[in-house]
Short mmCIF file of C-alpha atoms and ligand atoms in Angstrom, two decimals:
data_model
loop_
_atom_site.label_atom_id
_atom_site.label_comp_id
_atom_site.label_asym_id
_atom_site.label_seq_id
_atom_site.Cartn_x
_atom_site.Cartn_y
_atom_site.Cartn_z
CA MET I 1 -24.59 -35.06 51.30
CA ARG I 2 -23.40 -36.44 54.65
CA ARG I 3 -24.87 -34.77 57.75
CA ALA I 4 -22.99 -34.06 60.96
CA VAL I 5 -23.98 -32.93 64.45
CA ILE I 6 -21.28 -31.22 66.51
CA THR I 7 -21.81 -30.42 70.19
CA GLY I 8 -19.91 -27.49 71.65
CA GLY I 9 -20.01 -26.23 68.07
CA ALA I 10 -20.26 -22.53 68.93
CA ARG I 11 -16.58 -22.08 69.71
CA GLY I 12 -13.18 -23.66 70.19
CA LEU I 13 -12.56 -27.13 68.82
CA GLY I 14 -16.24 -27.72 68.00
CA ALA I 15 -16.38 -24.54 65.89
CA ALA I 16 -13.11 -25.42 64.14
CA ALA I 17 -14.44 -28.90 63.40
CA ALA I 18 -17.68 -27.40 62.04
CA GLU I 19 -15.73 -25.13 59.71
CA ARG I 20 -13.52 -27.98 58.53
CA LEU I 21 -16.34 -30.49 57.97
CA THR I 22 -18.34 -27.85 56.10
CA ALA I 23 -15.30 -27.28 53.85
CA ASP I 24 -15.20 -31.05 53.31
CA GLY I 25 -18.77 -30.86 51.95
CA LEU I 26 -20.77 -32.06 54.96
CA ASP I 27 -24.04 -30.49 56.07
CA VAL I 28 -23.09 -29.46 59.63
CA ILE I 29 -25.52 -28.83 62.49
CA THR I 30 -23.97 -27.17 65.54
CA VAL I 31 -25.34 -27.58 69.05
CA ASP I 32 -24.27 -25.59 72.09
CA VAL I 33 -25.59 -24.40 75.42
CA ALA I 34 -24.51 -20.83 74.54
CA GLY I 35 -23.32 -18.73 71.65
CA ALA I 36 -24.05 -18.88 67.93
CA ALA I 37 -25.12 -22.48 67.37
CA ASP I 38 -27.84 -23.88 65.11
CA HIS I 39 -29.54 -25.39 68.17
CA LEU I 40 -29.19 -24.07 71.72
CA LEU I 41 -29.24 -27.13 73.93
CA ASP I 42 -27.70 -28.44 77.14
CA VAL I 43 -26.32 -31.94 76.51
CA THR I 44 -27.14 -32.87 80.12
CA ASP I 45 -30.86 -32.44 79.36
CA ASP I 46 -31.96 -35.90 78.16
CA ASP I 47 -35.39 -34.69 77.02
CA ALA I 48 -33.88 -31.83 75.00
CA VAL I 49 -31.37 -34.23 73.39
CA ALA I 50 -34.15 -36.66 72.44
CA ALA I 51 -36.22 -33.77 71.03
CA LEU I 52 -33.20 -32.61 69.01
CA ALA I 53 -32.79 -36.08 67.50
CA ASP I 54 -36.48 -36.04 66.52
CA ARG I 55 -36.16 -32.61 64.88
CA VAL I 56 -32.86 -33.24 63.12
CA GLY I 57 -33.44 -36.85 62.04
CA PRO I 58 -30.66 -39.32 61.22
CA VAL I 59 -27.10 -38.04 60.81
CA ASP I 60 -23.93 -39.73 59.58
CA VAL I 61 -21.43 -38.05 61.90
CA LEU I 62 -21.44 -37.05 65.58
CA VAL I 63 -18.64 -35.03 67.15
CA ASN I 64 -18.92 -34.64 70.93
CA SER I 65 -16.90 -31.52 71.71
CA ALA I 66 -19.07 -29.98 74.47
CA GLY I 67 -17.08 -30.05 77.67
CA VAL I 68 -16.14 -28.17 80.82
CA VAL I 69 -12.90 -28.06 82.82
CA GLY I 70 -14.34 -27.72 86.32
CA PRO I 71 -12.36 -26.62 89.37
CA ASN I 72 -8.55 -26.33 89.43
CA VAL I 73 -7.99 -27.58 92.99
CA PRO I 74 -6.38 -30.55 94.79
CA LEU I 75 -8.60 -33.64 94.78
CA VAL I 76 -9.21 -33.48 98.55
CA GLU I 77 -10.71 -30.01 98.15
CA THR I 78 -13.23 -31.08 95.49
CA THR I 79 -16.89 -31.51 96.37
CA SER I 80 -19.27 -34.25 95.31
CA GLN I 81 -21.43 -31.65 93.60
CA GLN I 82 -18.45 -30.49 91.52
CA TRP I 83 -17.81 -34.11 90.47
CA ARG I 84 -21.45 -34.57 89.49
CA ASP I 85 -21.54 -31.30 87.52
CA VAL I 86 -18.44 -32.02 85.41
CA LEU I 87 -19.18 -35.72 84.85
CA ASP I 88 -22.73 -34.79 83.86
CA VAL I 89 -21.50 -32.67 80.92
CA ASN I 90 -18.34 -34.50 79.85
CA VAL I 91 -19.53 -38.08 80.31
CA VAL I 92 -23.32 -38.34 80.67
CA GLY I 93 -23.91 -35.63 78.03
CA THR I 94 -21.62 -37.42 75.58
CA VAL I 95 -23.51 -40.67 76.18
CA ALA I 96 -26.89 -38.93 75.76
CA MET I 97 -25.85 -37.71 72.30
CA MET I 98 -24.55 -41.16 71.35
CA ARG I 99 -27.78 -42.77 72.56
CA ALA I 100 -29.82 -40.31 70.48
CA PHE I 101 -27.88 -40.49 67.20
CA ILE I 102 -26.12 -43.87 66.94
CA PRO I 103 -29.27 -45.94 66.25
CA GLY I 104 -29.88 -43.92 63.06
CA MET I 105 -26.30 -44.54 61.95
CA VAL I 106 -26.63 -48.27 62.60
CA ALA I 107 -29.88 -48.34 60.62
CA GLY I 108 -28.10 -46.64 57.71
CA GLY I 109 -25.10 -48.97 57.95
CA TRP I 110 -22.53 -46.14 58.18
CA GLY I 111 -21.48 -43.68 60.85
CA ARG I 112 -18.60 -41.92 62.52
CA VAL I 113 -18.49 -40.77 66.15
CA VAL I 114 -15.61 -38.72 67.49
CA ASN I 115 -15.42 -38.06 71.22
CA LEU I 116 -13.18 -35.33 72.62
CA ALA I 117 -11.18 -36.93 75.41
CA SER I 118 -7.91 -35.34 76.59
CA MET I 119 -4.31 -36.09 77.44
CA ALA I 120 -5.57 -35.43 81.00
CA GLY I 121 -7.60 -38.64 80.74
CA LYS I 122 -4.50 -40.72 79.97
CA ASP I 123 -1.92 -38.98 82.14
CA GLY I 124 -3.89 -37.25 84.91
CA ASN I 125 -3.20 -33.54 85.41
CA PRO I 126 -2.53 -32.35 88.98
CA ASN I 127 -5.30 -30.13 90.39
CA LEU I 128 -7.60 -31.28 87.59
CA SER I 129 -8.73 -34.59 89.04
CA ILE I 130 -12.39 -34.25 88.08
CA TYR I 131 -11.60 -33.25 84.50
CA SER I 132 -8.94 -35.98 84.20
CA ALA I 133 -11.32 -38.66 85.51
CA SER I 134 -14.11 -37.46 83.22
CA LYS I 135 -11.84 -37.76 80.18
CA ALA I 136 -10.63 -41.21 81.28
CA ALA I 137 -14.33 -42.13 81.32
CA VAL I 138 -14.75 -40.79 77.77
CA ILE I 139 -11.86 -43.02 76.69
CA GLY I 140 -13.44 -46.06 78.40
CA LEU I 141 -16.91 -45.54 76.98
CA THR I 142 -15.45 -44.96 73.49
CA LYS I 143 -13.58 -48.27 73.68
CA SER I 144 -16.75 -50.08 74.78
CA ALA I 145 -18.96 -48.53 72.10
CA GLY I 146 -16.33 -49.17 69.42
CA LYS I 147 -16.41 -52.87 70.21
CA GLU I 148 -20.19 -53.02 70.53
CA LEU I 149 -20.60 -51.45 67.07
CA ALA I 150 -17.56 -52.95 65.32
CA THR I 151 -19.55 -54.86 62.69
CA THR I 152 -22.19 -52.20 62.03
CA GLY I 153 -20.29 -49.73 59.84
CA VAL I 154 -20.31 -47.21 62.71
CA LEU I 155 -16.84 -46.34 63.96
CA VAL I 156 -16.39 -44.70 67.36
CA ASN I 157 -13.07 -43.10 68.17
CA ALA I 158 -11.68 -40.59 70.64
CA ILE I 159 -8.97 -38.02 70.43
CA ALA I 160 -6.67 -36.94 73.24
CA PRO I 161 -5.41 -33.39 72.72
CA ALA I 162 -2.79 -31.76 74.92
CA VAL I 163 -3.15 -28.00 75.39
CA ILE I 164 -4.85 -26.34 72.41
CA ALA I 165 -5.35 -22.57 72.04
CA THR I 166 -9.10 -22.16 72.62
CA PRO I 167 -11.29 -20.11 75.00
CA MET I 168 -11.42 -23.13 77.37
CA ASN I 169 -7.89 -22.44 78.56
CA ALA I 170 -8.87 -18.96 79.70
CA THR I 171 -10.55 -20.71 82.64
CA THR I 172 -7.53 -22.86 83.52
CA ALA I 173 -5.35 -21.52 86.36
CA PRO I 174 -2.11 -19.98 84.93
CA ASP I 175 0.19 -22.27 86.98
CA VAL I 176 -1.75 -25.38 85.89
CA LEU I 177 -1.64 -24.19 82.26
CA ALA I 178 2.09 -23.47 82.43
CA HIS I 179 2.74 -26.94 83.86
CA ILE I 180 0.75 -28.85 81.24
CA THR I 181 2.25 -26.77 78.41
CA SER I 182 5.77 -27.48 79.71
CA LEU I 183 5.03 -31.22 79.34
CA ILE I 184 4.61 -30.89 75.55
CA PRO I 185 7.86 -31.95 73.82
CA MET I 186 7.22 -29.56 70.89
CA LYS I 187 7.16 -26.73 73.49
CA ARG I 188 4.07 -25.06 72.04
CA VAL I 189 0.32 -25.36 72.30
CA GLY I 190 -1.68 -26.77 69.40
CA THR I 191 -4.16 -24.94 67.19
CA ALA I 192 -7.85 -25.72 66.76
CA GLN I 193 -7.23 -26.20 63.03
CA GLU I 194 -4.65 -28.92 63.72
CA VAL I 195 -7.23 -30.76 65.83
CA ALA I 196 -9.96 -30.23 63.21
CA GLU I 197 -7.73 -31.97 60.65
CA LEU I 198 -7.66 -35.15 62.77
CA ILE I 199 -11.39 -34.92 63.48
CA ALA I 200 -12.09 -34.56 59.74
CA TRP I 201 -10.16 -37.73 59.00
CA LEU I 202 -11.99 -39.63 61.74
CA CYS I 203 -15.34 -38.46 60.31
CA SER I 204 -14.58 -39.64 56.77
CA GLU I 205 -14.40 -42.83 54.67
CA ARG I 206 -10.63 -42.43 54.84
CA VAL I 207 -10.75 -44.10 58.26
CA SER I 208 -11.94 -47.68 57.90
CA PHE I 209 -9.98 -50.03 60.17
CA SER I 210 -10.00 -48.04 63.42
CA THR I 211 -12.67 -48.10 66.09
CA GLY I 212 -12.56 -47.79 69.86
CA ALA I 213 -9.19 -46.11 69.36
CA VAL I 214 -7.70 -43.05 71.03
CA TYR I 215 -5.59 -40.69 68.91
CA ASP I 216 -3.09 -38.41 70.62
CA ILE I 217 -2.77 -34.91 69.23
CA SER I 218 -0.27 -33.58 71.68
CA GLY I 219 3.00 -32.31 70.25
CA GLY I 220 4.63 -35.52 71.43
CA ARG I 221 3.14 -35.77 74.94
CA ALA I 222 1.94 -39.30 75.67
CA THR I 223 2.37 -41.88 78.37
CA TYR I 224 0.83 -44.99 76.82
N1 NAD W 301 -8.62 -26.75 74.46
C1 NAD W 301 -7.88 -27.72 74.99
O1 NAD W 301 -6.73 -27.49 75.38
C2 NAD W 301 -8.45 -29.12 75.10
C3 NAD W 301 -7.53 -30.15 75.37
C4 NAD W 301 -8.02 -31.45 75.49
C5 NAD W 301 -9.37 -31.70 75.35
N2 NAD W 301 -10.23 -30.69 75.09
C6 NAD W 301 -11.64 -31.03 74.99
O2 NAD W 301 -12.14 -30.61 73.73
C7 NAD W 301 -13.50 -30.22 73.86
C8 NAD W 301 -13.65 -28.82 73.30
O3 NAD W 301 -12.83 -27.94 74.06
P1 NAD W 301 -12.64 -26.41 73.67
O4 NAD W 301 -11.23 -26.08 73.95
O5 NAD W 301 -13.23 -26.15 72.34
O6 NAD W 301 -13.53 -25.73 74.82
P2 NAD W 301 -14.42 -24.42 74.76
O7 NAD W 301 -14.74 -24.09 76.17
O8 NAD W 301 -13.76 -23.38 73.92
O9 NAD W 301 -15.73 -24.92 74.00
C9 NAD W 301 -16.58 -25.86 74.60
C10 NAD W 301 -17.99 -25.58 74.15
O10 NAD W 301 -18.85 -26.53 74.81
C11 NAD W 301 -20.03 -25.84 75.18
N3 NAD W 301 -20.69 -26.53 76.29
C12 NAD W 301 -20.27 -26.62 77.58
N4 NAD W 301 -21.18 -27.27 78.32
C13 NAD W 301 -22.19 -27.62 77.47
C14 NAD W 301 -23.42 -28.28 77.65
N5 NAD W 301 -23.79 -28.74 78.86
N6 NAD W 301 -24.21 -28.49 76.57
C15 NAD W 301 -23.84 -28.03 75.34
N7 NAD W 301 -22.69 -27.35 75.13
C16 NAD W 301 -21.88 -27.16 76.18
C17 NAD W 301 -19.56 -24.45 75.59
O11 NAD W 301 -20.62 -23.50 75.58
C18 NAD W 301 -18.48 -24.17 74.54
O12 NAD W 301 -19.01 -23.50 73.40
C19 NAD W 301 -13.86 -30.33 75.33
O13 NAD W 301 -14.50 -31.58 75.57
C20 NAD W 301 -12.51 -30.31 76.00
O14 NAD W 301 -12.53 -30.96 77.25
C21 NAD W 301 -9.80 -29.40 74.96
#
């Protein structure tokens, strides 16, 4: 039975992915800083991430869904501390999990990593500069890791959702949310189950010739 670790697995897209991968027959281990997860852990805590990898052992699949939006303000009003806090979770935390679990996948000759980027990382959302930059970084690091691991059997891909109905959007300012929803050609937000479907494919043998790629799931919103 394939084993999967999902960060941010207590709710939202991580929880939907956990449900979907479990239905697909994987043994799923959820990790979250809060809520009902198998392991309570902050992905920004390198020692805790290393200890988790020791406890859990090798896995076949890693989904990095833990993430925070950060402040909804113009770039010039952001503080350096706010930048550090958001980049620490969305970028450094994602890398910590990859560092902890990819070597076991390489040793086993098979693995799938899915990183949750965002349309914000490709297009840049106004008043969400920190979040947008953090997701652009997730795209960049996914492309690098995909190339580094291309001959190992470990595929590393990212997805770029537009607005999806999850608790995360409760913390997004209503005017910012209305703007980014209006940019979706299908004129609706996505569901967590629609995103889980794409994640499930990217975690399976059904994907075999894609790595370092970024998949839009955005109701038609895309810029490149
Ligand atoms: N919902 C959307 O519209 C949307 C769109 C594009 C991208 N995304 C990305 O998808 C991912 C999941 O988003 P979501 O909508 O499910 O958000 P969410 O807020 O509903 O869930 C995120 C989960 O991550 C956990 N988390 C936050 N910081 C953590 C930390 N330091 N360590 C461990 N866990 C931590 C939270 O406790 C929460 O359970 C995020 O990376 C987000 O940026 C979401």
